[in-house]
Amino acid sequence: MASEALGLLECKGLVSLIEGTDAMLKSANVEMIGWDKAGSGMVTAFVKGDVAAVKAALDAGAEAAGRVGTVIAVHVIARPHDELPGMYPKAKKPAAAPIAGRLAEVAKK
């Protein structure tokens, strides 16, 4: 991870974070690491990639998020320490299958 930059976009509200994250992923060659809730409605998205791509992605993401909500902070860490990934958000469990899909499976039995 030492060669990849880390980008953080913190917003007030999930809708603005989703809008900003969508713009980040579409505008540059970055990979989403995850997102986390900080409390009081603040949420943060984490992306990684080369420094230029992360900076471009965060610029686009902050602009898009700011159109629909409030951007709290935007930050790039160009060369994160090797132990920093321990602070990244943990992977969340995948959502359960939609009820219609589960009912169809039960009906087949």
PDB file of N, CA and C in Angstrom:
ATOM      1  N   MET A   1       0.823  -1.196   0.000  1.00  0.00           N
ATOM      2  CA  MET A   1       0.000   0.000   0.000  1.00  0.00           C
ATOM      3  C   MET A   1       0.858   1.248   0.000  1.00  0.00           C
ATOM      4  N   ALA A   2       2.133   1.141   0.355  1.00  0.00           N
ATOM      5  CA  ALA A   2       2.977   2.319   0.493  1.00  0.00           C
ATOM      6  C   ALA A   2       3.083   3.114  -0.806  1.00  0.00           C
ATOM      7  N   SER A   3       2.917   2.471  -1.960  1.00  0.00           N
ATOM      8  CA  SER A   3       3.057   3.189  -3.218  1.00  0.00           C
ATOM      9  C   SER A   3       1.753   3.835  -3.679  1.00  0.00           C
ATOM     10  N   GLU A   4       0.646   3.522  -3.039  1.00  0.00           N
ATOM     11  CA  GLU A   4      -0.638   4.081  -3.438  1.00  0.00           C
ATOM     12  C   GLU A   4      -1.079   5.154  -2.460  1.00  0.00           C
ATOM     13  N   ALA A   5      -1.675   6.200  -2.987  1.00  0.00           N
ATOM     14  CA  ALA A   5      -2.192   7.273  -2.144  1.00  0.00           C
ATOM     15  C   ALA A   5      -3.542   6.871  -1.561  1.00  0.00           C
ATOM     16  N   LEU A   6      -3.881   7.493  -0.446  1.00  0.00           N
ATOM     17  CA  LEU A   6      -5.161   7.286   0.219  1.00  0.00           C
ATOM     18  C   LEU A   6      -5.937   8.588   0.157  1.00  0.00           C
ATOM     19  N   GLY A   7      -7.192   8.525  -0.244  1.00  0.00           N
ATOM     20  CA  GLY A   7      -8.043   9.704  -0.295  1.00  0.00           C
ATOM     21  C   GLY A   7      -9.244   9.533   0.598  1.00  0.00           C
ATOM     22  N   LEU A   8      -9.622  10.605   1.311  1.00  0.00           N
ATOM     23  CA  LEU A   8     -10.762  10.570   2.210  1.00  0.00           C
ATOM     24  C   LEU A   8     -11.706  11.714   1.881  1.00  0.00           C
ATOM     25  N   LEU A   9     -12.975  11.404   1.765  1.00  0.00           N
ATOM     26  CA  LEU A   9     -14.018  12.402   1.530  1.00  0.00           C
ATOM     27  C   LEU A   9     -15.033  12.248   2.649  1.00  0.00           C
ATOM     28  N   GLU A  10     -15.155  13.285   3.485  1.00  0.00           N
ATOM     29  CA  GLU A  10     -16.085  13.242   4.613  1.00  0.00           C
ATOM     30  C   GLU A  10     -17.213  14.226   4.368  1.00  0.00           C
ATOM     31  N   CYS A  11     -18.445  13.746   4.529  1.00  0.00           N
ATOM     32  CA  CYS A  11     -19.628  14.550   4.246  1.00  0.00           C
ATOM     33  C   CYS A  11     -20.615  14.458   5.397  1.00  0.00           C
ATOM     34  N   LYS A  12     -21.529  15.404   5.410  1.00  0.00           N
ATOM     35  CA  LYS A  12     -22.655  15.362   6.345  1.00  0.00           C
ATOM     36  C   LYS A  12     -23.816  14.733   5.590  1.00  0.00           C
ATOM     37  N   GLY A  13     -24.128  13.496   5.914  1.00  0.00           N
ATOM     38  CA  GLY A  13     -25.239  12.797   5.275  1.00  0.00           C
ATOM     39  C   GLY A  13     -24.792  11.787   4.240  1.00  0.00           C
ATOM     40  N   LEU A  14     -25.516  10.675   4.212  1.00  0.00           N
ATOM     41  CA  LEU A  14     -25.178   9.573   3.312  1.00  0.00           C
ATOM     42  C   LEU A  14     -25.429   9.908   1.850  1.00  0.00           C
ATOM     43  N   VAL A  15     -26.469  10.673   1.564  1.00  0.00           N
ATOM     44  CA  VAL A  15     -26.791  10.992   0.172  1.00  0.00           C
ATOM     45  C   VAL A  15     -25.651  11.770  -0.487  1.00  0.00           C
ATOM     46  N   SER A  16     -25.129  12.769   0.211  1.00  0.00           N
ATOM     47  CA  SER A  16     -24.031  13.540  -0.384  1.00  0.00           C
ATOM     48  C   SER A  16     -22.782  12.677  -0.527  1.00  0.00           C
ATOM     49  N   LEU A  17     -22.540  11.760   0.405  1.00  0.00           N
ATOM     50  CA  LEU A  17     -21.377  10.876   0.278  1.00  0.00           C
ATOM     51  C   LEU A  17     -21.525   9.942  -0.915  1.00  0.00           C
ATOM     52  N   ILE A  18     -22.707   9.403  -1.119  1.00  0.00           N
ATOM     53  CA  ILE A  18     -22.930   8.513  -2.267  1.00  0.00           C
ATOM     54  C   ILE A  18     -22.738   9.276  -3.575  1.00  0.00           C
ATOM     55  N   GLU A  19     -23.273  10.494  -3.643  1.00  0.00           N
ATOM     56  CA  GLU A  19     -23.094  11.319  -4.847  1.00  0.00           C
ATOM     57  C   GLU A  19     -21.610  11.596  -5.087  1.00  0.00           C
ATOM     58  N   GLY A  20     -20.891  11.966  -4.034  1.00  0.00           N
ATOM     59  CA  GLY A  20     -19.464  12.252  -4.161  1.00  0.00           C
ATOM     60  C   GLY A  20     -18.648  11.028  -4.527  1.00  0.00           C
ATOM     61  N   THR A  21     -18.974   9.903  -3.922  1.00  0.00           N
ATOM     62  CA  THR A  21     -18.246   8.665  -4.215  1.00  0.00           C
ATOM     63  C   THR A  21     -18.487   8.212  -5.646  1.00  0.00           C
ATOM     64  N   ASP A  22     -19.705   8.349  -6.108  1.00  0.00           N
ATOM     65  CA  ASP A  22     -20.021   8.013  -7.499  1.00  0.00           C
ATOM     66  C   ASP A  22     -19.164   8.849  -8.448  1.00  0.00           C
ATOM     67  N   ALA A  23     -19.078  10.142  -8.177  1.00  0.00           N
ATOM     68  CA  ALA A  23     -18.256  11.024  -9.018  1.00  0.00           C
ATOM     69  C   ALA A  23     -16.778  10.653  -8.935  1.00  0.00           C
ATOM     70  N   MET A  24     -16.290  10.304  -7.750  1.00  0.00           N
ATOM     71  CA  MET A  24     -14.877   9.920  -7.602  1.00  0.00           C
ATOM     72  C   MET A  24     -14.547   8.690  -8.440  1.00  0.00           C
ATOM     73  N   LEU A  25     -15.405   7.679  -8.353  1.00  0.00           N
ATOM     74  CA  LEU A  25     -15.124   6.427  -9.048  1.00  0.00           C
ATOM     75  C   LEU A  25     -15.253   6.559 -10.560  1.00  0.00           C
ATOM     76  N   LYS A  26     -16.098   7.485 -11.019  1.00  0.00           N
ATOM     77  CA  LYS A  26     -16.271   7.692 -12.457  1.00  0.00           C
ATOM     78  C   LYS A  26     -15.207   8.602 -13.060  1.00  0.00           C
ATOM     79  N   SER A  27     -14.612   9.473 -12.243  1.00  0.00           N
ATOM     80  CA  SER A  27     -13.721  10.499 -12.795  1.00  0.00           C
ATOM     81  C   SER A  27     -12.261  10.094 -12.876  1.00  0.00           C
ATOM     82  N   ALA A  28     -11.843   9.102 -12.113  1.00  0.00           N
ATOM     83  CA  ALA A  28     -10.417   8.753 -12.090  1.00  0.00           C
ATOM     84  C   ALA A  28     -10.253   7.268 -11.797  1.00  0.00           C
ATOM     85  N   ASN A  29      -9.061   6.778 -12.043  1.00  0.00           N
ATOM     86  CA  ASN A  29      -8.747   5.370 -11.819  1.00  0.00           C
ATOM     87  C   ASN A  29      -8.398   5.148 -10.347  1.00  0.00           C
ATOM     88  N   VAL A  30      -9.443   5.111  -9.511  1.00  0.00           N
ATOM     89  CA  VAL A  30      -9.260   4.845  -8.090  1.00  0.00           C
ATOM     90  C   VAL A  30     -10.120   3.660  -7.692  1.00  0.00           C
ATOM     91  N   GLU A  31      -9.770   3.063  -6.570  1.00  0.00           N
ATOM     92  CA  GLU A  31     -10.509   1.916  -6.053  1.00  0.00           C
ATOM     93  C   GLU A  31     -11.081   2.291  -4.700  1.00  0.00           C
ATOM     94  N   MET A  32     -12.346   1.986  -4.486  1.00  0.00           N
ATOM     95  CA  MET A  32     -12.965   2.280  -3.202  1.00  0.00           C
ATOM     96  C   MET A  32     -12.550   1.227  -2.189  1.00  0.00           C
ATOM     97  N   ILE A  33     -12.047   1.690  -1.046  1.00  0.00           N
ATOM     98  CA  ILE A  33     -11.676   0.788   0.039  1.00  0.00           C
ATOM     99  C   ILE A  33     -12.897   0.501   0.897  1.00  0.00           C
ATOM    100  N   GLY A  34     -13.714   1.525   1.116  1.00  0.00           N
ATOM    101  CA  GLY A  34     -14.905   1.366   1.939  1.00  0.00           C
ATOM    102  C   GLY A  34     -15.387   2.709   2.437  1.00  0.00           C
ATOM    103  N   TRP A  35     -16.292   2.662   3.394  1.00  0.00           N
ATOM    104  CA  TRP A  35     -16.812   3.878   3.992  1.00  0.00           C
ATOM    105  C   TRP A  35     -17.085   3.600   5.462  1.00  0.00           C
ATOM    106  N   ASP A  36     -17.224   4.667   6.234  1.00  0.00           N
ATOM    107  CA  ASP A  36     -17.435   4.508   7.667  1.00  0.00           C
ATOM    108  C   ASP A  36     -18.279   5.653   8.205  1.00  0.00           C
ATOM    109  N   LYS A  37     -19.034   5.361   9.268  1.00  0.00           N
ATOM    110  CA  LYS A  37     -19.835   6.383   9.938  1.00  0.00           C
ATOM    111  C   LYS A  37     -19.017   6.950  11.088  1.00  0.00           C
ATOM    112  N   ALA A  38     -18.961   8.271  11.174  1.00  0.00           N
ATOM    113  CA  ALA A  38     -18.240   8.921  12.263  1.00  0.00           C
ATOM    114  C   ALA A  38     -19.189   9.350  13.378  1.00  0.00           C
ATOM    115  N   GLY A  39     -20.477   9.390  13.120  1.00  0.00           N
ATOM    116  CA  GLY A  39     -21.470   9.833  14.086  1.00  0.00           C
ATOM    117  C   GLY A  39     -21.985  11.210  13.735  1.00  0.00           C
ATOM    118  N   SER A  40     -23.122  11.574  14.297  1.00  0.00           N
ATOM    119  CA  SER A  40     -23.767  12.867  14.047  1.00  0.00           C
ATOM    120  C   SER A  40     -24.001  13.120  12.567  1.00  0.00           C
ATOM    121  N   GLY A  41     -24.236  12.070  11.821  1.00  0.00           N
ATOM    122  CA  GLY A  41     -24.518  12.204  10.395  1.00  0.00           C
ATOM    123  C   GLY A  41     -23.294  12.307   9.508  1.00  0.00           C
ATOM    124  N   MET A  42     -22.095  12.301  10.089  1.00  0.00           N
ATOM    125  CA  MET A  42     -20.881  12.392   9.268  1.00  0.00           C
ATOM    126  C   MET A  42     -20.461  11.009   8.802  1.00  0.00           C
ATOM    127  N   VAL A  43     -20.163  10.912   7.506  1.00  0.00           N
ATOM    128  CA  VAL A  43     -19.723   9.658   6.904  1.00  0.00           C
ATOM    129  C   VAL A  43     -18.514   9.938   6.015  1.00  0.00           C
ATOM    130  N   THR A  44     -17.626   8.963   5.916  1.00  0.00           N
ATOM    131  CA  THR A  44     -16.375   9.137   5.177  1.00  0.00           C
ATOM    132  C   THR A  44     -16.187   7.998   4.193  1.00  0.00           C
ATOM    133  N   ALA A  45     -15.784   8.339   2.974  1.00  0.00           N
ATOM    134  CA  ALA A  45     -15.431   7.346   1.959  1.00  0.00           C
ATOM    135  C   ALA A  45     -13.917   7.310   1.821  1.00  0.00           C
ATOM    136  N   PHE A  46     -13.370   6.122   1.616  1.00  0.00           N
ATOM    137  CA  PHE A  46     -11.932   5.912   1.469  1.00  0.00           C
ATOM    138  C   PHE A  46     -11.660   5.356   0.079  1.00  0.00           C
ATOM    139  N   VAL A  47     -10.748   5.987  -0.661  1.00  0.00           N
ATOM    140  CA  VAL A  47     -10.342   5.489  -1.978  1.00  0.00           C
ATOM    141  C   VAL A  47      -8.820   5.407  -2.036  1.00  0.00           C
ATOM    142  N   LYS A  48      -8.315   4.572  -2.946  1.00  0.00           N
ATOM    143  CA  LYS A  48      -6.868   4.478  -3.123  1.00  0.00           C
ATOM    144  C   LYS A  48      -6.544   4.444  -4.606  1.00  0.00           C
ATOM    145  N   GLY A  49      -5.308   4.813  -4.913  1.00  0.00           N
ATOM    146  CA  GLY A  49      -4.821   4.838  -6.283  1.00  0.00           C
ATOM    147  C   GLY A  49      -3.558   5.663  -6.332  1.00  0.00           C
ATOM    148  N   ASP A  50      -3.080   5.985  -7.541  1.00  0.00           N
ATOM    149  CA  ASP A  50      -1.885   6.824  -7.605  1.00  0.00           C
ATOM    150  C   ASP A  50      -2.265   8.246  -7.180  1.00  0.00           C
ATOM    151  N   VAL A  51      -1.273   9.028  -6.789  1.00  0.00           N
ATOM    152  CA  VAL A  51      -1.511  10.338  -6.183  1.00  0.00           C
ATOM    153  C   VAL A  51      -2.345  11.244  -7.081  1.00  0.00           C
ATOM    154  N   ALA A  52      -1.990  11.340  -8.349  1.00  0.00           N
ATOM    155  CA  ALA A  52      -2.712  12.226  -9.265  1.00  0.00           C
ATOM    156  C   ALA A  52      -4.168  11.786  -9.422  1.00  0.00           C
ATOM    157  N   ALA A  53      -4.397  10.494  -9.532  1.00  0.00           N
ATOM    158  CA  ALA A  53      -5.762   9.982  -9.689  1.00  0.00           C
ATOM    159  C   ALA A  53      -6.592  10.248  -8.433  1.00  0.00           C
ATOM    160  N   VAL A  54      -6.006  10.061  -7.278  1.00  0.00           N
ATOM    161  CA  VAL A  54      -6.731  10.300  -6.030  1.00  0.00           C
ATOM    162  C   VAL A  54      -7.074  11.780  -5.886  1.00  0.00           C
ATOM    163  N   LYS A  55      -6.133  12.656  -6.210  1.00  0.00           N
ATOM    164  CA  LYS A  55      -6.412  14.094  -6.138  1.00  0.00           C
ATOM    165  C   LYS A  55      -7.529  14.486  -7.096  1.00  0.00           C
ATOM    166  N   ALA A  56      -7.475  13.986  -8.325  1.00  0.00           N
ATOM    167  CA  ALA A  56      -8.518  14.296  -9.304  1.00  0.00           C
ATOM    168  C   ALA A  56      -9.869  13.750  -8.851  1.00  0.00           C
ATOM    169  N   ALA A  57      -9.872  12.535  -8.323  1.00  0.00           N
ATOM    170  CA  ALA A  57     -11.113  11.922  -7.856  1.00  0.00           C
ATOM    171  C   ALA A  57     -11.718  12.716  -6.704  1.00  0.00           C
ATOM    172  N   LEU A  58     -10.893  13.129  -5.757  1.00  0.00           N
ATOM    173  CA  LEU A  58     -11.404  13.893  -4.624  1.00  0.00           C
ATOM    174  C   LEU A  58     -11.934  15.256  -5.044  1.00  0.00           C
ATOM    175  N   ASP A  59     -11.290  15.892  -5.999  1.00  0.00           N
ATOM    176  CA  ASP A  59     -11.791  17.174  -6.507  1.00  0.00           C
ATOM    177  C   ASP A  59     -13.196  16.995  -7.097  1.00  0.00           C
ATOM    178  N   ALA A  60     -13.352  15.975  -7.931  1.00  0.00           N
ATOM    179  CA  ALA A  60     -14.652  15.714  -8.546  1.00  0.00           C
ATOM    180  C   ALA A  60     -15.680  15.296  -7.502  1.00  0.00           C
ATOM    181  N   GLY A  61     -15.271  14.454  -6.562  1.00  0.00           N
ATOM    182  CA  GLY A  61     -16.183  13.981  -5.529  1.00  0.00           C
ATOM    183  C   GLY A  61     -16.647  15.085  -4.601  1.00  0.00           C
ATOM    184  N   ALA A  62     -15.735  15.970  -4.214  1.00  0.00           N
ATOM    185  CA  ALA A  62     -16.100  17.078  -3.326  1.00  0.00           C
ATOM    186  C   ALA A  62     -17.068  18.040  -4.012  1.00  0.00           C
ATOM    187  N   GLU A  63     -16.838  18.295  -5.299  1.00  0.00           N
ATOM    188  CA  GLU A  63     -17.737  19.183  -6.029  1.00  0.00           C
ATOM    189  C   GLU A  63     -19.135  18.584  -6.119  1.00  0.00           C
ATOM    190  N   ALA A  64     -19.206  17.297  -6.472  1.00  0.00           N
ATOM    191  CA  ALA A  64     -20.502  16.637  -6.618  1.00  0.00           C
ATOM    192  C   ALA A  64     -21.230  16.540  -5.274  1.00  0.00           C
ATOM    193  N   ALA A  65     -20.516  16.176  -4.235  1.00  0.00           N
ATOM    194  CA  ALA A  65     -21.131  16.056  -2.911  1.00  0.00           C
ATOM    195  C   ALA A  65     -21.608  17.414  -2.413  1.00  0.00           C
ATOM    196  N   GLY A  66     -20.860  18.460  -2.702  1.00  0.00           N
ATOM    197  CA  GLY A  66     -21.227  19.799  -2.275  1.00  0.00           C
ATOM    198  C   GLY A  66     -22.482  20.326  -2.946  1.00  0.00           C
ATOM    199  N   ARG A  67     -22.824  19.781  -4.110  1.00  0.00           N
ATOM    200  CA  ARG A  67     -24.048  20.210  -4.801  1.00  0.00           C
ATOM    201  C   ARG A  67     -25.304  19.699  -4.106  1.00  0.00           C
ATOM    202  N   VAL A  68     -25.200  18.568  -3.395  1.00  0.00           N
ATOM    203  CA  VAL A  68     -26.395  17.983  -2.770  1.00  0.00           C
ATOM    204  C   VAL A  68     -26.348  18.014  -1.246  1.00  0.00           C
ATOM    205  N   GLY A  69     -25.235  18.353  -0.670  1.00  0.00           N
ATOM    206  CA  GLY A  69     -25.120  18.362   0.785  1.00  0.00           C
ATOM    207  C   GLY A  69     -23.911  19.156   1.225  1.00  0.00           C
ATOM    208  N   THR A  70     -23.374  18.764   2.366  1.00  0.00           N
ATOM    209  CA  THR A  70     -22.250  19.480   2.960  1.00  0.00           C
ATOM    210  C   THR A  70     -21.011  18.602   2.982  1.00  0.00           C
ATOM    211  N   VAL A  71     -19.912  19.132   2.466  1.00  0.00           N
ATOM    212  CA  VAL A  71     -18.620  18.449   2.533  1.00  0.00           C
ATOM    213  C   VAL A  71     -17.909  18.950   3.787  1.00  0.00           C
ATOM    214  N   ILE A  72     -17.500  18.036   4.643  1.00  0.00           N
ATOM    215  CA  ILE A  72     -16.821  18.382   5.887  1.00  0.00           C
ATOM    216  C   ILE A  72     -15.314  18.479   5.667  1.00  0.00           C
ATOM    217  N   ALA A  73     -14.740  17.468   5.014  1.00  0.00           N
ATOM    218  CA  ALA A  73     -13.286  17.434   4.824  1.00  0.00           C
ATOM    219  C   ALA A  73     -12.927  16.606   3.602  1.00  0.00           C
ATOM    220  N   VAL A  74     -11.818  16.987   2.979  1.00  0.00           N
ATOM    221  CA  VAL A  74     -11.233  16.249   1.855  1.00  0.00           C
ATOM    222  C   VAL A  74      -9.744  16.177   2.135  1.00  0.00           C
ATOM    223  N   HIS A  75      -9.169  14.973   2.045  1.00  0.00           N
ATOM    224  CA  HIS A  75      -7.739  14.868   2.356  1.00  0.00           C
ATOM    225  C   HIS A  75      -7.085  13.757   1.547  1.00  0.00           C
ATOM    226  N   VAL A  76      -5.848  14.004   1.113  1.00  0.00           N
ATOM    227  CA  VAL A  76      -5.035  13.013   0.406  1.00  0.00           C
ATOM    228  C   VAL A  76      -3.800  12.726   1.244  1.00  0.00           C
ATOM    229  N   ILE A  77      -3.519  11.451   1.463  1.00  0.00           N
ATOM    230  CA  ILE A  77      -2.264  11.036   2.092  1.00  0.00           C
ATOM    231  C   ILE A  77      -1.466  10.361   0.982  1.00  0.00           C
ATOM    232  N   ALA A  78      -0.408  11.032   0.530  1.00  0.00           N
ATOM    233  CA  ALA A  78       0.325  10.572  -0.653  1.00  0.00           C
ATOM    234  C   ALA A  78       1.027   9.233  -0.442  1.00  0.00           C
ATOM    235  N   ARG A  79       1.660   9.051   0.678  1.00  0.00           N
ATOM    236  CA  ARG A  79       2.361   7.793   0.959  1.00  0.00           C
ATOM    237  C   ARG A  79       2.007   7.331   2.369  1.00  0.00           C
ATOM    238  N   PRO A  80       0.855   6.666   2.525  1.00  0.00           N
ATOM    239  CA  PRO A  80       0.454   6.242   3.865  1.00  0.00           C
ATOM    240  C   PRO A  80       1.421   5.201   4.432  1.00  0.00           C
ATOM    241  N   HIS A  81       1.611   5.241   5.736  1.00  0.00           N
ATOM    242  CA  HIS A  81       2.476   4.292   6.420  1.00  0.00           C
ATOM    243  C   HIS A  81       1.927   2.882   6.234  1.00  0.00           C
ATOM    244  N   ASP A  82       2.793   1.893   6.240  1.00  0.00           N
ATOM    245  CA  ASP A  82       2.387   0.504   6.018  1.00  0.00           C
ATOM    246  C   ASP A  82       1.408  -0.012   7.066  1.00  0.00           C
ATOM    247  N   GLU A  83       1.374   0.572   8.254  1.00  0.00           N
ATOM    248  CA  GLU A  83       0.478   0.106   9.308  1.00  0.00           C
ATOM    249  C   GLU A  83      -0.883   0.809   9.281  1.00  0.00           C
ATOM    250  N   LEU A  84      -1.036   1.817   8.444  1.00  0.00           N
ATOM    251  CA  LEU A  84      -2.288   2.562   8.390  1.00  0.00           C
ATOM    252  C   LEU A  84      -3.491   1.728   7.941  1.00  0.00           C
ATOM    253  N   PRO A  85      -3.343   0.732   7.068  1.00  0.00           N
ATOM    254  CA  PRO A  85      -4.513  -0.060   6.673  1.00  0.00           C
ATOM    255  C   PRO A  85      -5.256  -0.700   7.848  1.00  0.00           C
ATOM    256  N   GLY A  86      -4.632  -0.829   8.979  1.00  0.00           N
ATOM    257  CA  GLY A  86      -5.323  -1.345  10.159  1.00  0.00           C
ATOM    258  C   GLY A  86      -6.446  -0.436  10.622  1.00  0.00           C
ATOM    259  N   MET A  87      -6.415   0.818  10.204  1.00  0.00           N
ATOM    260  CA  MET A  87      -7.461   1.778  10.576  1.00  0.00           C
ATOM    261  C   MET A  87      -8.558   1.892   9.527  1.00  0.00           C
ATOM    262  N   TYR A  88      -8.395   1.230   8.385  1.00  0.00           N
ATOM    263  CA  TYR A  88      -9.399   1.302   7.330  1.00  0.00           C
ATOM    264  C   TYR A  88     -10.688   0.654   7.818  1.00  0.00           C
ATOM    265  N   PRO A  89     -11.814   1.013   7.221  1.00  0.00           N
ATOM    266  CA  PRO A  89     -13.080   0.402   7.647  1.00  0.00           C
ATOM    267  C   PRO A  89     -13.088  -1.094   7.356  1.00  0.00           C
ATOM    268  N   LYS A  90     -13.705  -1.825   8.250  1.00  0.00           N
ATOM    269  CA  LYS A  90     -13.824  -3.273   8.071  1.00  0.00           C
ATOM    270  C   LYS A  90     -14.859  -3.568   6.994  1.00  0.00           C
ATOM    271  N   ALA A  91     -14.669  -4.676   6.301  1.00  0.00           N
ATOM    272  CA  ALA A  91     -15.615  -5.069   5.260  1.00  0.00           C
ATOM    273  C   ALA A  91     -16.975  -5.349   5.886  1.00  0.00           C
ATOM    274  N   LYS A  92     -18.023  -4.850   5.254  1.00  0.00           N
ATOM    275  CA  LYS A  92     -19.375  -5.062   5.752  1.00  0.00           C
ATOM    276  C   LYS A  92     -19.944  -6.329   5.127  1.00  0.00           C
ATOM    277  N   LYS A  93     -20.853  -6.994   5.849  1.00  0.00           N
ATOM    278  CA  LYS A  93     -21.485  -8.193   5.327  1.00  0.00           C
ATOM    279  C   LYS A  93     -22.331  -7.832   4.119  1.00  0.00           C
ATOM    280  N   PRO A  94     -22.386  -8.707   3.114  1.00  0.00           N
ATOM    281  CA  PRO A  94     -23.249  -8.420   1.962  1.00  0.00           C
ATOM    282  C   PRO A  94     -24.713  -8.415   2.405  1.00  0.00           C
ATOM    283  N   ALA A  95     -25.513  -7.625   1.744  1.00  0.00           N
ATOM    284  CA  ALA A  95     -26.937  -7.540   2.067  1.00  0.00           C
ATOM    285  C   ALA A  95     -27.612  -8.873   1.764  1.00  0.00           C
ATOM    286  N   ALA A  96     -28.649  -9.165   2.518  1.00  0.00           N
ATOM    287  CA  ALA A  96     -29.404 -10.397   2.305  1.00  0.00           C
ATOM    288  C   ALA A  96     -30.099 -10.326   0.951  1.00  0.00           C
ATOM    289  N   ALA A  97     -30.351 -11.488   0.384  1.00  0.00           N
ATOM    290  CA  ALA A  97     -31.049 -11.550  -0.904  1.00  0.00           C
ATOM    291  C   ALA A  97     -32.434 -10.929  -0.758  1.00  0.00           C
ATOM    292  N   PRO A  98     -32.921 -10.264  -1.792  1.00  0.00           N
ATOM    293  CA  PRO A  98     -34.270  -9.699  -1.730  1.00  0.00           C
ATOM    294  C   PRO A  98     -35.296 -10.772  -1.406  1.00  0.00           C
ATOM    295  N   ILE A  99     -36.357 -10.385  -0.748  1.00  0.00           N
ATOM    296  CA  ILE A  99     -37.380 -11.327  -0.297  1.00  0.00           C
ATOM    297  C   ILE A  99     -37.960 -12.138  -1.456  1.00  0.00           C
ATOM    298  N   ALA A 100     -38.146 -11.524  -2.613  1.00  0.00           N
ATOM    299  CA  ALA A 100     -38.706 -12.257  -3.753  1.00  0.00           C
ATOM    300  C   ALA A 100     -37.783 -13.399  -4.164  1.00  0.00           C
ATOM    301  N   GLY A 101     -36.479 -13.157  -4.122  1.00  0.00           N
ATOM    302  CA  GLY A 101     -35.526 -14.199  -4.478  1.00  0.00           C
ATOM    303  C   GLY A 101     -35.552 -15.350  -3.495  1.00  0.00           C
ATOM    304  N   ARG A 102     -35.669 -15.028  -2.223  1.00  0.00           N
ATOM    305  CA  ARG A 102     -35.720 -16.084  -1.194  1.00  0.00           C
ATOM    306  C   ARG A 102     -37.019 -16.866  -1.301  1.00  0.00           C
ATOM    307  N   LEU A 103     -38.132 -16.180  -1.591  1.00  0.00           N
ATOM    308  CA  LEU A 103     -39.410 -16.880  -1.731  1.00  0.00           C
ATOM    309  C   LEU A 103     -39.380 -17.822  -2.928  1.00  0.00           C
ATOM    310  N   ALA A 104     -38.726 -17.407  -3.997  1.00  0.00           N
ATOM    311  CA  ALA A 104     -38.615 -18.265  -5.185  1.00  0.00           C
ATOM    312  C   ALA A 104     -37.810 -19.519  -4.861  1.00  0.00           C
ATOM    313  N   GLU A 105     -36.756 -19.374  -4.068  1.00  0.00           N
ATOM    314  CA  GLU A 105     -35.951 -20.532  -3.689  1.00  0.00           C
ATOM    315  C   GLU A 105     -36.763 -21.503  -2.846  1.00  0.00           C
ATOM    316  N   VAL A 106     -37.565 -20.975  -1.923  1.00  0.00           N
ATOM    317  CA  VAL A 106     -38.401 -21.825  -1.061  1.00  0.00           C
ATOM    318  C   VAL A 106     -39.451 -22.527  -1.899  1.00  0.00           C
ATOM    319  N   ALA A 107     -40.030 -21.839  -2.879  1.00  0.00           N
ATOM    320  CA  ALA A 107     -41.067 -22.423  -3.724  1.00  0.00           C
ATOM    321  C   ALA A 107     -40.528 -23.581  -4.558  1.00  0.00           C
ATOM    322  N   LYS A 108     -39.240 -23.557  -4.903  1.00  0.00           N
ATOM    323  CA  LYS A 108     -38.650 -24.627  -5.710  1.00  0.00           C
ATOM    324  C   LYS A 108     -38.524 -25.918  -4.919  1.00  0.00           C
ATOM    325  N   LYS A 109     -38.439 -25.811  -3.609  1.00  0.00           N
ATOM    326  CA  LYS A 109     -38.207 -27.013  -2.770  1.00  0.00           C
ATOM    327  C   LYS A 109     -39.419 -27.850  -2.604  1.00  0.00           C
TER     328      LYS A 109
END
